[in-house]
PDB file of C-alpha atoms in Angstrom:
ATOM      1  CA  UNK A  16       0.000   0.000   0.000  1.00  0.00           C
ATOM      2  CA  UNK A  17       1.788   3.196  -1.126  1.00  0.00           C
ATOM      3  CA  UNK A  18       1.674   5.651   1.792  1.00  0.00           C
ATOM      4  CA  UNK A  19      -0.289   8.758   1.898  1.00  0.00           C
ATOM      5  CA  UNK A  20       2.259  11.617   1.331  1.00  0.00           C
ATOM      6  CA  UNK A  21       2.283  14.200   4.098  1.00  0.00           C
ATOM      7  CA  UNK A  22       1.032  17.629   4.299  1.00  0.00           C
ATOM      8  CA  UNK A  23       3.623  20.027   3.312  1.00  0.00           C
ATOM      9  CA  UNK A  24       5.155  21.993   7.010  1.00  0.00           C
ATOM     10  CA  UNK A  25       3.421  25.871   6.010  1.00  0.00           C
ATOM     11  CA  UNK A  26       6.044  28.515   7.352  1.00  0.00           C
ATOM     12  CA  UNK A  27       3.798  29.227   9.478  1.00  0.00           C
ATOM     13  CA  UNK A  28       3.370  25.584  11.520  1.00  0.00           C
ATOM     14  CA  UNK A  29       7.475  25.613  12.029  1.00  0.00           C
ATOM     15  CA  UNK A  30       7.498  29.297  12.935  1.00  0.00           C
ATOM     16  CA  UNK A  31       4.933  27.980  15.838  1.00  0.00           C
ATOM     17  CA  UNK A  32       6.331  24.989  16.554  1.00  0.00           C
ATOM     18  CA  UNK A  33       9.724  26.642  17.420  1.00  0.00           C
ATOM     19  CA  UNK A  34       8.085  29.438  19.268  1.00  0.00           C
ATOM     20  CA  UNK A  35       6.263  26.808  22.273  1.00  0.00           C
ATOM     21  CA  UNK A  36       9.972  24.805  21.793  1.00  0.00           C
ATOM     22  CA  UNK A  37      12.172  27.902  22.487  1.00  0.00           C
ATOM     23  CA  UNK A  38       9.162  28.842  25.268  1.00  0.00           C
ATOM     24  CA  UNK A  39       9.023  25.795  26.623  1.00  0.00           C
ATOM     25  CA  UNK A  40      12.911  25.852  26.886  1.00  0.00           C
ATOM     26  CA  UNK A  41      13.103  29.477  28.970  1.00  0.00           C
ATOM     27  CA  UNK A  42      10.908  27.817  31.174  1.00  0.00           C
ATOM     28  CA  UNK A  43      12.523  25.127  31.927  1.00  0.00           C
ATOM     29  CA  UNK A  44      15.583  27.679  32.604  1.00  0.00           C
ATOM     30  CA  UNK A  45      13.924  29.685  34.963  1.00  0.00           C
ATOM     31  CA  UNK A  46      12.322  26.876  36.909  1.00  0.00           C
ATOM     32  CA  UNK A  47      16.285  25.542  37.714  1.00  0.00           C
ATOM     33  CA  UNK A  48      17.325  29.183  38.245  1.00  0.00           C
ATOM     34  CA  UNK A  49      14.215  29.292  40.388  1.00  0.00           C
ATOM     35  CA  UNK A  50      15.703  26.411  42.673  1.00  0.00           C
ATOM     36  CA  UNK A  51      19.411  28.049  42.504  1.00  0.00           C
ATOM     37  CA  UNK A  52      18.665  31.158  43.203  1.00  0.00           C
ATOM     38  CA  UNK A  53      14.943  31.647  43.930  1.00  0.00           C
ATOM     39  CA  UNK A  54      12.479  33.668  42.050  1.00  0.00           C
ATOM     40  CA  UNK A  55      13.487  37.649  42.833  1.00  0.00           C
ATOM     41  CA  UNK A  56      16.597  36.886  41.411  1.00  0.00           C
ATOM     42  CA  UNK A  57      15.180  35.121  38.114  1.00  0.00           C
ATOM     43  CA  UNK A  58      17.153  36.949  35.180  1.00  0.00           C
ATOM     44  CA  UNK A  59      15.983  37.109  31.624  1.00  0.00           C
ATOM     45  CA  UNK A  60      19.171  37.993  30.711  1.00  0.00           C
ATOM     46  CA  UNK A  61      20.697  35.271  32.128  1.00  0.00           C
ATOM     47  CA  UNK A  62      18.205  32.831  30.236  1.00  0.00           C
ATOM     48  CA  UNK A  63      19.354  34.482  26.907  1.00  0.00           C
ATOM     49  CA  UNK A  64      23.138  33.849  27.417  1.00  0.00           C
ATOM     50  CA  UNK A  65      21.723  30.418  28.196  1.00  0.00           C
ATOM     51  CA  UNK A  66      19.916  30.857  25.253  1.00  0.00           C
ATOM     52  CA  UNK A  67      22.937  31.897  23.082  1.00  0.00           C
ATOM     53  CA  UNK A  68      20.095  34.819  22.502  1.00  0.00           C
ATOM     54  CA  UNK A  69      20.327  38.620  22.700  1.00  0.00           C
ATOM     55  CA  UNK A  70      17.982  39.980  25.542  1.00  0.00           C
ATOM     56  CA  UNK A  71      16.378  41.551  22.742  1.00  0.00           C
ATOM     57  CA  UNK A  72      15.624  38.398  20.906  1.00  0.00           C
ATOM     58  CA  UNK A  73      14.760  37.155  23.918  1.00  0.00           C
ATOM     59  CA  UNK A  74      11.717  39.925  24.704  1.00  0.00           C
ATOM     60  CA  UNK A  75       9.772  38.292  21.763  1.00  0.00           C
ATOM     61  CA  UNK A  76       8.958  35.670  23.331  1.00  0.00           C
ATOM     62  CA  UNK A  77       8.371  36.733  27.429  1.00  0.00           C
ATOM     63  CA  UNK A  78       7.775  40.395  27.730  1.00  0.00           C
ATOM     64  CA  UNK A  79       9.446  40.586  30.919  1.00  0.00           C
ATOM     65  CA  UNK A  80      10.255  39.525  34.194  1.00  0.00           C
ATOM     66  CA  UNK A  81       6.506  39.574  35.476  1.00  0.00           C
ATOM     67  CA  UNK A  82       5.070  37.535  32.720  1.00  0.00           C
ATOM     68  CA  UNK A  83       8.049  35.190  33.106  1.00  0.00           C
ATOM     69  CA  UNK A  84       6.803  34.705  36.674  1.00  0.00           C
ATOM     70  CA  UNK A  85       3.316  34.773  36.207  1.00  0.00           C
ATOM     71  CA  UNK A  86       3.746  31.931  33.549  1.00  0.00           C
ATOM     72  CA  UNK A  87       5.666  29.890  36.194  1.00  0.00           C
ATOM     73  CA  UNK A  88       2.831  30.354  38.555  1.00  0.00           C
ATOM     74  CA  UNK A  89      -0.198  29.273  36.046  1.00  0.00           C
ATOM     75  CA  UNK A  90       2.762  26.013  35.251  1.00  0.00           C
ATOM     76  CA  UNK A  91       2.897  25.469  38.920  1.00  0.00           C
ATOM     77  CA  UNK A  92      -0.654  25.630  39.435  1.00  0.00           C
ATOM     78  CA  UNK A  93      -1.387  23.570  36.626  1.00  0.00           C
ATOM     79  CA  UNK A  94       0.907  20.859  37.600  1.00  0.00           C
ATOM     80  CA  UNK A  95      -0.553  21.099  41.532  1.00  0.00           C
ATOM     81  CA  UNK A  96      -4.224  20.436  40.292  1.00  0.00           C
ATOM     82  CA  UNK A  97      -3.275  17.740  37.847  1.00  0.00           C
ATOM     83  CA  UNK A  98      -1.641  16.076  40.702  1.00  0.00           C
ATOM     84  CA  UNK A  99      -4.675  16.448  42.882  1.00  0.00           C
ATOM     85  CA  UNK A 100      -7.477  15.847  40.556  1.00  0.00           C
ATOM     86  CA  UNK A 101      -5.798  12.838  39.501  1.00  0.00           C
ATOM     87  CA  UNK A 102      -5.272  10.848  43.156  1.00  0.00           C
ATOM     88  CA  UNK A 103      -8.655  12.292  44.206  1.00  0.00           C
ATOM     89  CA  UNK A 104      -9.793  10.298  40.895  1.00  0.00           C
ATOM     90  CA  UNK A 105      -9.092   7.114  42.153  1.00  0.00           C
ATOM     91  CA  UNK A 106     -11.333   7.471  45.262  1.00  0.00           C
ATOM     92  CA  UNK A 107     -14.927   6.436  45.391  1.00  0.00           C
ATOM     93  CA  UNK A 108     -17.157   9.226  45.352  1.00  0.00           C
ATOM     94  CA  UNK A 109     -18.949   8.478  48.421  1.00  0.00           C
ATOM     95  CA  UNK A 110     -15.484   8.037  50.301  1.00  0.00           C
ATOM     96  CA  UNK A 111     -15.462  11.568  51.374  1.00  0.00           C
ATOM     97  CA  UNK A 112     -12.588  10.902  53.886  1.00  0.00           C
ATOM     98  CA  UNK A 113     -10.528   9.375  51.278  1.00  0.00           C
ATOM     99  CA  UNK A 114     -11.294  11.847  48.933  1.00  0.00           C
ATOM    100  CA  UNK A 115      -9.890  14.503  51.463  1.00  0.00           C
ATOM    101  CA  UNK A 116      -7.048  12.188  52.382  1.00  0.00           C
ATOM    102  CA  UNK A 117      -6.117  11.547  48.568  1.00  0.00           C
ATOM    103  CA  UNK A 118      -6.222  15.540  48.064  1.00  0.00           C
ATOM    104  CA  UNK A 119      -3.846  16.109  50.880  1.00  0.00           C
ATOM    105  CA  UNK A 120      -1.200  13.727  50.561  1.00  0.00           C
ATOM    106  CA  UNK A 121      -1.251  14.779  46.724  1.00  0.00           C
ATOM    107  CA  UNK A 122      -1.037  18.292  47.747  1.00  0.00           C
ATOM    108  CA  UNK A 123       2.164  17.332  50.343  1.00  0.00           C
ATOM    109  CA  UNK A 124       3.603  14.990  47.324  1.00  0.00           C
ATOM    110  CA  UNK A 125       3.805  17.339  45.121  1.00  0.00           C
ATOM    111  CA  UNK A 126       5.469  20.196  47.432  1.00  0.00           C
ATOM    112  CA  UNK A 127       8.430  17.903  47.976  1.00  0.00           C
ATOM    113  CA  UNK A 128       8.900  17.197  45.069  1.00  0.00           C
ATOM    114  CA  UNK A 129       8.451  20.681  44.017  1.00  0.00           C
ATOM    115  CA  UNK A 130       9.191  22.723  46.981  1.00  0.00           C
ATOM    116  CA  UNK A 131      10.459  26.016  45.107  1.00  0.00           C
ATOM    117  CA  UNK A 132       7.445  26.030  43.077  1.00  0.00           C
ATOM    118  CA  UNK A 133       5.946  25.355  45.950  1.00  0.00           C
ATOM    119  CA  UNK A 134       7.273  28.119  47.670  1.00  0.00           C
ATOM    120  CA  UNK A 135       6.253  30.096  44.344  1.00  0.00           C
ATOM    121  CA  UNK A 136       2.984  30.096  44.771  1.00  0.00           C
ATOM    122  CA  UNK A 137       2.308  29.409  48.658  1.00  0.00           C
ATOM    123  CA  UNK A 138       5.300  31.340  49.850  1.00  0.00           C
ATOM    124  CA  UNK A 139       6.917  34.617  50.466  1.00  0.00           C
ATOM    125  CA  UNK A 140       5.612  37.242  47.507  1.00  0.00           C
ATOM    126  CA  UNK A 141       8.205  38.313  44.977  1.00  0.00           C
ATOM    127  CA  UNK A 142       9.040  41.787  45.756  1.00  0.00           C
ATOM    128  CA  UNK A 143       7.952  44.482  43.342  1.00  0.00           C
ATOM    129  CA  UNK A 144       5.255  41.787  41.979  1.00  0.00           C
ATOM    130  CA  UNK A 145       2.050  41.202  41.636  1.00  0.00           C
ATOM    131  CA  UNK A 146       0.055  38.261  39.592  1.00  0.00           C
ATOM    132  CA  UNK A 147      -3.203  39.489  37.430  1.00  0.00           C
ATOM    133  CA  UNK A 148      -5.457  37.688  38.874  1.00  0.00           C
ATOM    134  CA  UNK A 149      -7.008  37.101  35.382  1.00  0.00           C
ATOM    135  CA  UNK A 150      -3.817  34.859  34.346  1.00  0.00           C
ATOM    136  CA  UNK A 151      -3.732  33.530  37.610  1.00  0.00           C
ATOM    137  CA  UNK A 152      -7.008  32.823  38.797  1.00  0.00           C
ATOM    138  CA  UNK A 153      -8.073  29.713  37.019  1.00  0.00           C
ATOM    139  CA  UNK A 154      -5.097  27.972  37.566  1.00  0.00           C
ATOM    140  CA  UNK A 155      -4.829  29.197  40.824  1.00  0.00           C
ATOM    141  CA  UNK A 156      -8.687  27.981  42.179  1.00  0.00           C
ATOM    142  CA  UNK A 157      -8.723  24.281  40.840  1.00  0.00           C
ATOM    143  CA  UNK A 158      -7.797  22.090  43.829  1.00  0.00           C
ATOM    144  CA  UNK A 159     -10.568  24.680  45.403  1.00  0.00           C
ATOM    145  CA  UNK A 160     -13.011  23.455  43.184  1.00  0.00           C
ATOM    146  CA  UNK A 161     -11.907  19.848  44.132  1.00  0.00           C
ATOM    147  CA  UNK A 162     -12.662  20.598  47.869  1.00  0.00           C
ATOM    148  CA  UNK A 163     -15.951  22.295  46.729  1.00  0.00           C
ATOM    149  CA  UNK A 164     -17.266  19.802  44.930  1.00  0.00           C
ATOM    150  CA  UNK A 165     -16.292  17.470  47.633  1.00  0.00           C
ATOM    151  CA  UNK A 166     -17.984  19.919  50.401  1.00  0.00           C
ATOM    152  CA  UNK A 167     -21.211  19.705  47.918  1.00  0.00           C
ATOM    153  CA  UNK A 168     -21.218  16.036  47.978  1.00  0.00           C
ATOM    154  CA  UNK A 169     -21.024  15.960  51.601  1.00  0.00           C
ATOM    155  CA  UNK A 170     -24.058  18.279  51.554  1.00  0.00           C
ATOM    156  CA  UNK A 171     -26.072  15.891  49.469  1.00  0.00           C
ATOM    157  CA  UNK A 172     -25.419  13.470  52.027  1.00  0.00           C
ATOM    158  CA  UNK A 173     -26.562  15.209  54.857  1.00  0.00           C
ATOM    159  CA  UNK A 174     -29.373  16.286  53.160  1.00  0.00           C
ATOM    160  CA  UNK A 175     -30.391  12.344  52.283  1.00  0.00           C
ATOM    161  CA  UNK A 176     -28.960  11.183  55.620  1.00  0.00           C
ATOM    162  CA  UNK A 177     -30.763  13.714  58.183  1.00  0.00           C
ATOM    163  CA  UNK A 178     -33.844  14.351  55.330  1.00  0.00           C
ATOM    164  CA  UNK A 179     -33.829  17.959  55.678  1.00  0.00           C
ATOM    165  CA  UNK A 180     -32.765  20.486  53.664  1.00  0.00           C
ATOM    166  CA  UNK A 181     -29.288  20.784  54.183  1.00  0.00           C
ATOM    167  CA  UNK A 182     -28.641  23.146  56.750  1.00  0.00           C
ATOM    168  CA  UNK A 183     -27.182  21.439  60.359  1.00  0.00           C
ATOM    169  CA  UNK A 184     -30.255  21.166  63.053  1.00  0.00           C
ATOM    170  CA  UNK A 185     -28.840  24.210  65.179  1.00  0.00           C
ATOM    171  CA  UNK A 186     -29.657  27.041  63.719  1.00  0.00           C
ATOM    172  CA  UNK A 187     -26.925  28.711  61.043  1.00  0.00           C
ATOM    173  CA  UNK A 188     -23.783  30.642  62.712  1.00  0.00           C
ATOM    174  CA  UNK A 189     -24.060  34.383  61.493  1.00  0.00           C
ATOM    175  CA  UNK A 190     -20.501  34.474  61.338  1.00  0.00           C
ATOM    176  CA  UNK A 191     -19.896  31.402  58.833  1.00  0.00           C
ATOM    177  CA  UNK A 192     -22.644  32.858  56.665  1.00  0.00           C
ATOM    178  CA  UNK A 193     -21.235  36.434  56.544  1.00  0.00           C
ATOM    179  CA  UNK A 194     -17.822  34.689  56.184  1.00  0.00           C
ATOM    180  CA  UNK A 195     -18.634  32.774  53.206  1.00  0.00           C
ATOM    181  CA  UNK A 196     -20.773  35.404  51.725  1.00  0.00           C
ATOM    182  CA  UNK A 197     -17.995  36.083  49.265  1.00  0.00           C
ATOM    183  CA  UNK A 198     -17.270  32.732  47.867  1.00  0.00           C
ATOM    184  CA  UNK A 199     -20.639  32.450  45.446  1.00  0.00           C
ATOM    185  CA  UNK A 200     -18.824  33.459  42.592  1.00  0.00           C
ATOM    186  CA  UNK A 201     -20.000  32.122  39.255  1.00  0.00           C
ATOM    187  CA  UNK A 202     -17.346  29.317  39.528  1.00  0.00           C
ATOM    188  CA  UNK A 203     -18.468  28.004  42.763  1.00  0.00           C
ATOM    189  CA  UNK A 204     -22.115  29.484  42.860  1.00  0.00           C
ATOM    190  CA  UNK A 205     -23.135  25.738  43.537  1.00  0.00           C
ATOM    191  CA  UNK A 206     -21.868  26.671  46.875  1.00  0.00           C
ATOM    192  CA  UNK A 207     -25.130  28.203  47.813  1.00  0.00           C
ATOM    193  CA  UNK A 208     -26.907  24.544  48.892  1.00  0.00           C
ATOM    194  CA  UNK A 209     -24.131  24.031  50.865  1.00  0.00           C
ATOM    195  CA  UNK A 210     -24.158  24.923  54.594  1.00  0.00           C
ATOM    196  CA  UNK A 211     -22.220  27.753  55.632  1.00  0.00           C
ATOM    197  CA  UNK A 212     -20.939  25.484  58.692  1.00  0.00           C
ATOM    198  CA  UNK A 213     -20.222  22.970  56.556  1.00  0.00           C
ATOM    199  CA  UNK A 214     -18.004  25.361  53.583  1.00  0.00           C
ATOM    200  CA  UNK A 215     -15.858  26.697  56.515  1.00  0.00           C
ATOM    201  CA  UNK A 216     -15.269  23.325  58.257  1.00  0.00           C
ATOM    202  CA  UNK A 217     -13.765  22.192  54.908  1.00  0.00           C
ATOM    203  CA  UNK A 218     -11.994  25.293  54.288  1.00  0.00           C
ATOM    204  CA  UNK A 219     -10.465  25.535  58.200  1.00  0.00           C
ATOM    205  CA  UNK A 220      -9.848  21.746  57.542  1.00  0.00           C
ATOM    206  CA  UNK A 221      -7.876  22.327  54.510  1.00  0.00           C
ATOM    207  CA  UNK A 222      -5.775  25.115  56.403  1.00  0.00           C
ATOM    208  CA  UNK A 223      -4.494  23.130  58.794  1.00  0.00           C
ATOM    209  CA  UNK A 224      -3.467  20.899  55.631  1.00  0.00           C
ATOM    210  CA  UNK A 225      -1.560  23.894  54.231  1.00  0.00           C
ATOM    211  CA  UNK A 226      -0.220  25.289  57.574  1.00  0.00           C
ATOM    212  CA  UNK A 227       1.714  21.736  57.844  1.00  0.00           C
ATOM    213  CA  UNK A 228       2.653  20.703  54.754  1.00  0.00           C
ATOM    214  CA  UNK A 229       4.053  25.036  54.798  1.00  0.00           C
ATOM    215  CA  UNK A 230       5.510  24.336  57.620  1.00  0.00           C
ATOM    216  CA  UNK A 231       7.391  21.204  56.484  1.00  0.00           C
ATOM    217  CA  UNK A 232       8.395  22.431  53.192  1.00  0.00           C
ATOM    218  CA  UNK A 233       9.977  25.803  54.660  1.00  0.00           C
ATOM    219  CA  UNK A 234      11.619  23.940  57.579  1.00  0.00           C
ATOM    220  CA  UNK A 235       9.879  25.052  60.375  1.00  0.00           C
ATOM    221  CA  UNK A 236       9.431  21.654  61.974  1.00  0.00           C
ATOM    222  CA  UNK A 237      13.121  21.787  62.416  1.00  0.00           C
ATOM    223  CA  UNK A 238      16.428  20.208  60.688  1.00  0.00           C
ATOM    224  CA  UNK A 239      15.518  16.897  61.041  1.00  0.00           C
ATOM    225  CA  UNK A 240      11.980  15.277  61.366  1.00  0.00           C
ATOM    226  CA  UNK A 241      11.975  12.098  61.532  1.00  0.00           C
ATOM    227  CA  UNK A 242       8.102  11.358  62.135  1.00  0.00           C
ATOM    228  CA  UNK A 243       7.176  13.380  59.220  1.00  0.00           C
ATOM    229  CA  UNK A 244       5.363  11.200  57.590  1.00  0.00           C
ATOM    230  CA  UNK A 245       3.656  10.462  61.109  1.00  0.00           C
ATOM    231  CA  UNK A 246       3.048  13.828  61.806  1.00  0.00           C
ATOM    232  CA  UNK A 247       1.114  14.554  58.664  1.00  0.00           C
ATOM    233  CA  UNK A 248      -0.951  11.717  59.365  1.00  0.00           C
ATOM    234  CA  UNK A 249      -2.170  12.670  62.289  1.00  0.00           C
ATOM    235  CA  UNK A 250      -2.856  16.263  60.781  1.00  0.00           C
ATOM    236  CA  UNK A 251      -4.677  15.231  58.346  1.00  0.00           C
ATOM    237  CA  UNK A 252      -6.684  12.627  60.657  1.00  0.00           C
ATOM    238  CA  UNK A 253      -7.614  16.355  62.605  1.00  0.00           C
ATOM    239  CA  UNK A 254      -7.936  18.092  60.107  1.00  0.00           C
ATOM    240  CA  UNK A 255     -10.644  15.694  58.755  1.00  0.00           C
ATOM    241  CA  UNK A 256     -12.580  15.328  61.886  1.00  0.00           C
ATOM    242  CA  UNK A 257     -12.873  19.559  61.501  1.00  0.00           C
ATOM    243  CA  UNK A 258     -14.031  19.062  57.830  1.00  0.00           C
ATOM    244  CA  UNK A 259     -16.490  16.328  59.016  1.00  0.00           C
ATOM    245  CA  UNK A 260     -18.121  18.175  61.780  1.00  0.00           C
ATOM    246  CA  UNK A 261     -17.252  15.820  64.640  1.00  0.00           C
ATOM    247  CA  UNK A 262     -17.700  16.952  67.948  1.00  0.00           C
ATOM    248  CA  UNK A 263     -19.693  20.059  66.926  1.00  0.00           C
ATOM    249  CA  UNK A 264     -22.501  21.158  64.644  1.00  0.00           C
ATOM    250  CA  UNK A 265     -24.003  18.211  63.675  1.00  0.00           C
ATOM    251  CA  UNK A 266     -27.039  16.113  65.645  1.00  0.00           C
ATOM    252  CA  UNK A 267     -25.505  14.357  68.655  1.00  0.00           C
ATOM    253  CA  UNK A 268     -21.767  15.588  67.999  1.00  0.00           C
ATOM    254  CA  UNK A 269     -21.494  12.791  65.665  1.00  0.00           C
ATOM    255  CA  UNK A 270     -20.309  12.914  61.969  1.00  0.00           C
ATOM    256  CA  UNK A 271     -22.733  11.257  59.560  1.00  0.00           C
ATOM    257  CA  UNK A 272     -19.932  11.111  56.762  1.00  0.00           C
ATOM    258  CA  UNK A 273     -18.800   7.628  58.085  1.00  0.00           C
ATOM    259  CA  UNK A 274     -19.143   5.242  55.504  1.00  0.00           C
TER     260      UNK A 274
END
């Protein structure tokens, strides 16, 4: 069978195809100069001598310093919620715990392996910088969405298991509901059948999460912790008994999200 001859390459396929390879190349440069020397002193001049470019060369194809760092963010991001939406996958749906636990330990997995773009996004802000939040935010909100859309499942189950209509039996804290007031977004406006006790259990639940896995990453549990792996299980064994309610706000103390 003679073989279908290919498509002739237009100029303008290689012209693109060169542009995401050389782009794809500067950022694979700045994410190493990001781990040697951190990300206030990433140099786009430094990537062109890499390069073998002229800085001016170079300016067609990142502006400037902020876009360089605001595409490492939406990369970093990106990767992050891959990660997470990926082991949270794997869980049963109505294995709520596991579905936290999965998001978690993906979440701590993927900080050390990538702790400066880690520290990129969850750390200390670059000086002199500021992400748009319309480059950012999209990236920046999916592993939200994953805890949403696990807080809304939880919901449903209340709502079947307790057959009202999802609110707990004591009447609604004034401060969760002016707390999450803000969060109904067009994103996440599904949030509205979903308990205000409930969204900020999951949300203090999922700070604790990010206060230790911070506080591991950055070294604040000290030189040499042995019982890491120990200690994050037990914070995330807490931390899920404050996303599931248990020992407050729902009927008897109890958490109905046991399986």
């Amino acid at each position: 069978m003679t073989p279908r001859p290919r498509a002739p390459k237009t100029a303008r396929g290689l012209r693109e195809r060169n542009r995401a390879a050389i782009e794809s190349e500067i950022l694979a440069i700045a994410k190493r100069q990001l781990t040697e020397v951190g990300a206030p002193a990433l140099s786009l001049r430094s990537i062109a001598k890499e390069l073998e470019m002229t800085p001016s060369a170079l300016y067609r194809y990142i502006d400037n310093r902020d876009e360089l760092l605001t595409r490492l963010i939406v990369e970093s991001f990106t990767s992050l919620s891959t990660a997470a939406a990926a082991a949270e996958a794997r869980v049963d749906r109505s294995n709520f715990e596991g579905r936290f636990r999965a998001l978690a330990t993906a979440l701590r997995k993927w900080a050390l392996a990538k702790p400066h773009e880690y520290g990129l996004i969850y750390g200390t802000p670059v000086p002199g910088f500021k992400a748009s939040p319309t480059r950012t935010s999209d990236a920046g909100t999916r592993v939200f969405m994953l805890l949403a859309k696990l807080g809304a499942d939880m919901q449903a189950h209340v709502d079947d298991h307790m057959h009202k209509t999802g609110r707990y039996i004591e009447a609604v804290d004034l401060l969760d509901t002016a707390a999450v007031d803000g969060l109904f977004t067009d994103d996440f406006d599904f949030l509205q059948n979903v308990s205000p006790e409930l969204i900020m259990n999951v949300l203090a639940a999922w700070n604790l999460i990010m206060g230790g896995v911070s506080a591991e990453i950055f070294g604040h549990l000290g030189p040499d912790v042995s019982g890491a792996d120990a200690m994050f299980d037990a914070w995330v064994d807490r931390a899920w008994r404050v996303a599931s309610g248990v020992g407050g706000g729902l009927a008897g103390g109890e958490s109905s999200f046991r399986a």
